[in-house]
PDB file of C-alpha atoms in Angstrom:
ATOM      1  CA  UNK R  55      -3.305 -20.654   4.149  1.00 71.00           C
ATOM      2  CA  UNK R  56      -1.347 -22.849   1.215  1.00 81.00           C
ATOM      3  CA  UNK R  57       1.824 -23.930   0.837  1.00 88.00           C
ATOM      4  CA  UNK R  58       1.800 -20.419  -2.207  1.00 94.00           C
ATOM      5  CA  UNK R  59       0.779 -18.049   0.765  1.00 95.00           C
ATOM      6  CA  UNK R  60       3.204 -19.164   3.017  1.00 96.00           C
ATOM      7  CA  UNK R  61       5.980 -19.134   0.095  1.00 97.00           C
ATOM      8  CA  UNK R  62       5.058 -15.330  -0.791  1.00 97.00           C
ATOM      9  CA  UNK R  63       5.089 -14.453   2.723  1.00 97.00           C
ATOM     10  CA  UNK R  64       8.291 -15.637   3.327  1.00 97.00           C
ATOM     11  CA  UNK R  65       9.488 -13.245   0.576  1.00 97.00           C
ATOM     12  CA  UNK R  66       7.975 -10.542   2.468  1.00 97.00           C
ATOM     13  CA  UNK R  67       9.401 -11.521   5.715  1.00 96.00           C
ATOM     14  CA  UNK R  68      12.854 -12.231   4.161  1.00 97.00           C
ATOM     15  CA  UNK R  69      12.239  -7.963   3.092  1.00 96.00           C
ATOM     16  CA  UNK R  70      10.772  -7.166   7.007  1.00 95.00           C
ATOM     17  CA  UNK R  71      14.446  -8.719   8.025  1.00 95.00           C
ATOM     18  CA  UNK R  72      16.192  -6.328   5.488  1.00 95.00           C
ATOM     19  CA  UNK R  73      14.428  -3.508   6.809  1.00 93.00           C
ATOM     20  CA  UNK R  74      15.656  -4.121  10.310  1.00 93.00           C
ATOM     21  CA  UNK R  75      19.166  -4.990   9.931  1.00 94.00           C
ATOM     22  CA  UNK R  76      18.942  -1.110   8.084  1.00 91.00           C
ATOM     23  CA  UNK R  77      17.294   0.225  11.098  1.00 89.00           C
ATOM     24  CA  UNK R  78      13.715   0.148   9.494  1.00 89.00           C
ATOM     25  CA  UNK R  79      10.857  -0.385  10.818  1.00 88.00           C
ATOM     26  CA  UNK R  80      10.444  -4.430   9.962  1.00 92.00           C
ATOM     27  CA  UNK R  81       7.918  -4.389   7.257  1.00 94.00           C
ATOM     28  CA  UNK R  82       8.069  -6.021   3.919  1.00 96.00           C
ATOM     29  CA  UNK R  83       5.814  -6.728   1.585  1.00 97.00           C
ATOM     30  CA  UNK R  84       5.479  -8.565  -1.895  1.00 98.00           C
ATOM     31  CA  UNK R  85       2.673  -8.470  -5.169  1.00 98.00           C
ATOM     32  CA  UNK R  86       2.383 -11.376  -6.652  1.00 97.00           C
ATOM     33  CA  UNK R  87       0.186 -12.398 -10.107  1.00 95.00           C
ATOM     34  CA  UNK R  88      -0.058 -15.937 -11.526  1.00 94.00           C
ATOM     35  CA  UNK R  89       2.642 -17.375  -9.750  1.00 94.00           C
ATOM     36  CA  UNK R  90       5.227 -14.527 -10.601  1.00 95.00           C
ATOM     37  CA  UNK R  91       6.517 -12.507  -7.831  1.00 96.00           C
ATOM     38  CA  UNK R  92       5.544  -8.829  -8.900  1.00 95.00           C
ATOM     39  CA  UNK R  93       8.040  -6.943  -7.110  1.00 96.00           C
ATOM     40  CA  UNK R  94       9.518  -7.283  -3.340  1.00 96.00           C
ATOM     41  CA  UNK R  95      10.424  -4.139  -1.005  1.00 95.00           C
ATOM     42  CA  UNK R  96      10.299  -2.656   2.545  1.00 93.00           C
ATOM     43  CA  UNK R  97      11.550   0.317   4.085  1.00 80.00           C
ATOM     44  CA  UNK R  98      10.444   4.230   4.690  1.00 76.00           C
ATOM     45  CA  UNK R  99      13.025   5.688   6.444  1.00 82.00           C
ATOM     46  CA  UNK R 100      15.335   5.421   4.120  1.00 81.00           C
ATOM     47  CA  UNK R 101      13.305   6.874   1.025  1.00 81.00           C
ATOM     48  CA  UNK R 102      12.568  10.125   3.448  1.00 86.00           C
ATOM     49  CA  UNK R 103       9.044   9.970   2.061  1.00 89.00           C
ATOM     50  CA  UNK R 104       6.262   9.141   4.565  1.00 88.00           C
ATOM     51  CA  UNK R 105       4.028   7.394   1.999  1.00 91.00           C
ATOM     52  CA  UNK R 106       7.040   4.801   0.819  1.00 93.00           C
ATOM     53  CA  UNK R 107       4.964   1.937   2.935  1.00 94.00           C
ATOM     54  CA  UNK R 108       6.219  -1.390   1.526  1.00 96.00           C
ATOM     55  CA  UNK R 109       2.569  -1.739   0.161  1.00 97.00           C
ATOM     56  CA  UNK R 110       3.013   1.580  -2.099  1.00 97.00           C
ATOM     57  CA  UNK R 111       6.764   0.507  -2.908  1.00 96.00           C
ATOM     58  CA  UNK R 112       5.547  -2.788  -4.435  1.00 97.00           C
ATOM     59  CA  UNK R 113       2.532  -1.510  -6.055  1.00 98.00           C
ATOM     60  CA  UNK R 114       4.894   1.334  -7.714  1.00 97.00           C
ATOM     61  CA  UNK R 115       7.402  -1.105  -9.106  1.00 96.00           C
ATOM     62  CA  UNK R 116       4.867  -3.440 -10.587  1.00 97.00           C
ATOM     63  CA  UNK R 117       2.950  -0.531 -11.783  1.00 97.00           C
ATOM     64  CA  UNK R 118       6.577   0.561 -13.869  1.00 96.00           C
ATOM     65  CA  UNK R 119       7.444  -2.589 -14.516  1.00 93.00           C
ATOM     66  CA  UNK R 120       3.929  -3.701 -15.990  1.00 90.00           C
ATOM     67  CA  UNK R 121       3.615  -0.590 -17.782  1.00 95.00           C
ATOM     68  CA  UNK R 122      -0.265  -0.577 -16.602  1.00 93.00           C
ATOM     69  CA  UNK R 123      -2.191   0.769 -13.447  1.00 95.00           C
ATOM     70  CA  UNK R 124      -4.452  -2.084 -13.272  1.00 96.00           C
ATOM     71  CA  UNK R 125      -2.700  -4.742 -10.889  1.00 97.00           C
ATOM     72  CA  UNK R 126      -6.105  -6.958 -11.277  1.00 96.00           C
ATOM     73  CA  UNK R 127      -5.603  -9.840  -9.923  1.00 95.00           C
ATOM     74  CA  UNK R 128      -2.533  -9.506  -8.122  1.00 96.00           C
ATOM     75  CA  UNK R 129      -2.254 -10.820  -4.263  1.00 97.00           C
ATOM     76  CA  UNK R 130      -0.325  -8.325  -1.724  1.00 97.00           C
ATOM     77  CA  UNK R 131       1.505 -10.351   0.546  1.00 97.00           C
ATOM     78  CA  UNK R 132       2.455  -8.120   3.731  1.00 96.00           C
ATOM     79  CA  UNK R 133       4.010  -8.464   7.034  1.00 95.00           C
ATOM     80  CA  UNK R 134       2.189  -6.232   8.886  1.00 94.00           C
ATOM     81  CA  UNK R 135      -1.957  -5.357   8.062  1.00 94.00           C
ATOM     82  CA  UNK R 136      -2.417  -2.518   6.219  1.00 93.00           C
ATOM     83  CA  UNK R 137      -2.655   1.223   6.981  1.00 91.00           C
ATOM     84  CA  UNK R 138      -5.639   3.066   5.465  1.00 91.00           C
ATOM     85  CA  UNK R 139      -3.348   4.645   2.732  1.00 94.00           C
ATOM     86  CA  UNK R 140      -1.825   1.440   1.584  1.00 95.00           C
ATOM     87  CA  UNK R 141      -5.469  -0.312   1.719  1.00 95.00           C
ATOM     88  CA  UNK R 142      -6.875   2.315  -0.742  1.00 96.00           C
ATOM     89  CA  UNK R 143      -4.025   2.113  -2.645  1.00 97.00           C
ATOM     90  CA  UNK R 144      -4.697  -1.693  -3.759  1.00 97.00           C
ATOM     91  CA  UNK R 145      -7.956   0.025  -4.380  1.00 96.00           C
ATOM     92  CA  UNK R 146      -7.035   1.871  -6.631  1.00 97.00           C
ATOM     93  CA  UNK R 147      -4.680  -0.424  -8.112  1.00 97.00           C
ATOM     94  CA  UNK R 148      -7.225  -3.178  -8.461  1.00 96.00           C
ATOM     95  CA  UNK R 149      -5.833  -5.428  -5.786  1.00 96.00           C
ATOM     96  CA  UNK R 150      -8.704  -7.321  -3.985  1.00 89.00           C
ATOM     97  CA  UNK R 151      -6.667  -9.692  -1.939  1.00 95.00           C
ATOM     98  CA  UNK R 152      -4.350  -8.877   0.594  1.00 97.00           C
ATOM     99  CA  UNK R 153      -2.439 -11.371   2.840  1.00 97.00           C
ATOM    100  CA  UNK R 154      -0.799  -9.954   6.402  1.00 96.00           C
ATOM    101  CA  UNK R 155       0.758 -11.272   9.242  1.00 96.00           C
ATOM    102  CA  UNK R 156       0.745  -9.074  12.201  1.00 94.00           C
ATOM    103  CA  UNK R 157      -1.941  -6.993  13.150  1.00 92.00           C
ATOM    104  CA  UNK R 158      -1.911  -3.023  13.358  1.00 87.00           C
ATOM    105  CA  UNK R 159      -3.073  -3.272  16.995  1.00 87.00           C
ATOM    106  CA  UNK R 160       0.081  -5.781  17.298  1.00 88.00           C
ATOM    107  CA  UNK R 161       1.875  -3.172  16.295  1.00 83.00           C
ATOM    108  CA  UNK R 162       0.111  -0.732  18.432  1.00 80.00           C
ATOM    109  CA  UNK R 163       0.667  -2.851  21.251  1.00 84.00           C
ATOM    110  CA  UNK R 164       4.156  -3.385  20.719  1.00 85.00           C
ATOM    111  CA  UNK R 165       5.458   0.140  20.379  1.00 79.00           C
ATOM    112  CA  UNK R 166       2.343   2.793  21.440  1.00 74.00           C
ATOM    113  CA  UNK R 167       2.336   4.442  18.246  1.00 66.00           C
ATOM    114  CA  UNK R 168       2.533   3.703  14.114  1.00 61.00           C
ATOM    115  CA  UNK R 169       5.559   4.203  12.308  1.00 57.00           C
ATOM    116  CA  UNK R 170       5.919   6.891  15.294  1.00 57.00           C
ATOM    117  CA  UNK R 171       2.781   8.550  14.910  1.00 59.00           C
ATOM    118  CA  UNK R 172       0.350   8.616  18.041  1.00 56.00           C
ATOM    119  CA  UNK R 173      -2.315   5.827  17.823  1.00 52.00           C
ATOM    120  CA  UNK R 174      -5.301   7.986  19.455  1.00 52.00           C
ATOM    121  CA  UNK R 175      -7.126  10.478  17.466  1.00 50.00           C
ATOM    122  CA  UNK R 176      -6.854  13.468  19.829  1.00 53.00           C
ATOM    123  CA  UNK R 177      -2.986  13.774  19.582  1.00 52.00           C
ATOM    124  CA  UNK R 178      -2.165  15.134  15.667  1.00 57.00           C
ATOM    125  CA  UNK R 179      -5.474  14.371  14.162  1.00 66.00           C
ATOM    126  CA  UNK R 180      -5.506  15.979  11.251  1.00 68.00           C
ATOM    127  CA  UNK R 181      -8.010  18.666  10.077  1.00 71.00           C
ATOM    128  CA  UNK R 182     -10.309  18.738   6.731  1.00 77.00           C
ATOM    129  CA  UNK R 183     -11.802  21.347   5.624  1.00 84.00           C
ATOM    130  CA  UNK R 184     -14.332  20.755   2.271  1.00 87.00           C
ATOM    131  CA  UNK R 185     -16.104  22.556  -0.361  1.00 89.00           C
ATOM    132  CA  UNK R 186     -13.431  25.156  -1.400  1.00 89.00           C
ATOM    133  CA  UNK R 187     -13.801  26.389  -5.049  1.00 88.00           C
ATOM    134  CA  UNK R 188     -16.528  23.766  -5.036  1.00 90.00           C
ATOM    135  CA  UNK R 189     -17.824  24.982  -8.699  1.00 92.00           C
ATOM    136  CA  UNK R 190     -14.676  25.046  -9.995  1.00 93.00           C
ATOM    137  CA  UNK R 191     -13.258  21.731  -8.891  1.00 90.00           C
ATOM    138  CA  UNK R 192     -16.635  20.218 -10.295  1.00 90.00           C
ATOM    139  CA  UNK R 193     -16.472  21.752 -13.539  1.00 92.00           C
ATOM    140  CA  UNK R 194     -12.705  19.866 -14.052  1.00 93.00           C
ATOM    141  CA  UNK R 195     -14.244  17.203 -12.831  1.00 91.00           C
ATOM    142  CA  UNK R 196     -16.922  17.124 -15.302  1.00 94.00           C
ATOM    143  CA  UNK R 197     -14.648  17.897 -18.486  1.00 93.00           C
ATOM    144  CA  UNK R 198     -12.539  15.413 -17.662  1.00 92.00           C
ATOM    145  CA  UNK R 199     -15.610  12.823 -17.152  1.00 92.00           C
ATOM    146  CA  UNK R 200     -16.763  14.079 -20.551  1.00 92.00           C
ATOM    147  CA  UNK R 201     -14.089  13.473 -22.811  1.00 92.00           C
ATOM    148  CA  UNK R 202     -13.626  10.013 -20.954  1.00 88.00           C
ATOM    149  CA  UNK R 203     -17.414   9.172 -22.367  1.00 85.00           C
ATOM    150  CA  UNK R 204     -16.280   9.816 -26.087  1.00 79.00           C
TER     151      UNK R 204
END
């Protein structure tokens, strides 16, 4: 860790203390890019949208603010590891590096559940179900890969 890591951090943790003084769940997070701090956020209760992970919120503002969806070489600086969702997210964003504190299992530890969600597959797994309208989702698929190529 360097003296940067430990200063972008402490953004997110200054966020993770927000959060619980609102009654949140204390999780912050903050994207940073060549020494400039991104955007800074926490919270999920308070958006009343399960997918509002501090990860997502960050990623969203820089994503406005930048005007662009590639976040290339940006460093995610979060309080707690990341959740599948938020991990593909940076993904998708182009984020390769992430920087947490706590661990899920931590977490886990600490309160039996995520974000009050069950930990253990067998209690609200969820179901999928593929291969419905197959053809057709292909075909939209393939247009849109098309006109990409030209």
């Amino acid at each position: 860790m360097s003296n940067d890591d430990e200063e972008y951090m402490a953004i997110a943790l200054e966020q993770a203390g927000l959060a619980l003084l609102a009654g949140e769940a204390p999780v912050g997070a903050s994207l940073v890019r060549d020494g400039e701090v991104l955007a800074a956020a926490n919270g999920v209760i308070a958006e009343l949208d399960p997918t509002a992970h501090a990860e997502l919120r960050v990623i969203r503002e820089a994503a406005r603010r930048w005007r662009q969806l590639d976040l290339a070489g940006a460093r995610l600086y979060v309080t707690v590891e990341p959740c599948a969702m938020c991990r593909a997210a940076c993904h998708y964003a182009g984020i390769t590096q992430i920087v947490f504190g706590a661990r899920l299992q931590d977490l886990h530890a600490l309160t039996g559940n995520e974000l009050g969600r069950p930990v253990s597959n067998d209690q609200g797994a969820v179901s999928i179900t593929g291969d419905c309208c197959r053809d057709q989702c292909l075909d939209l698929l393939q247009a849109w890969a098309a006109r990409r190529a030209n």
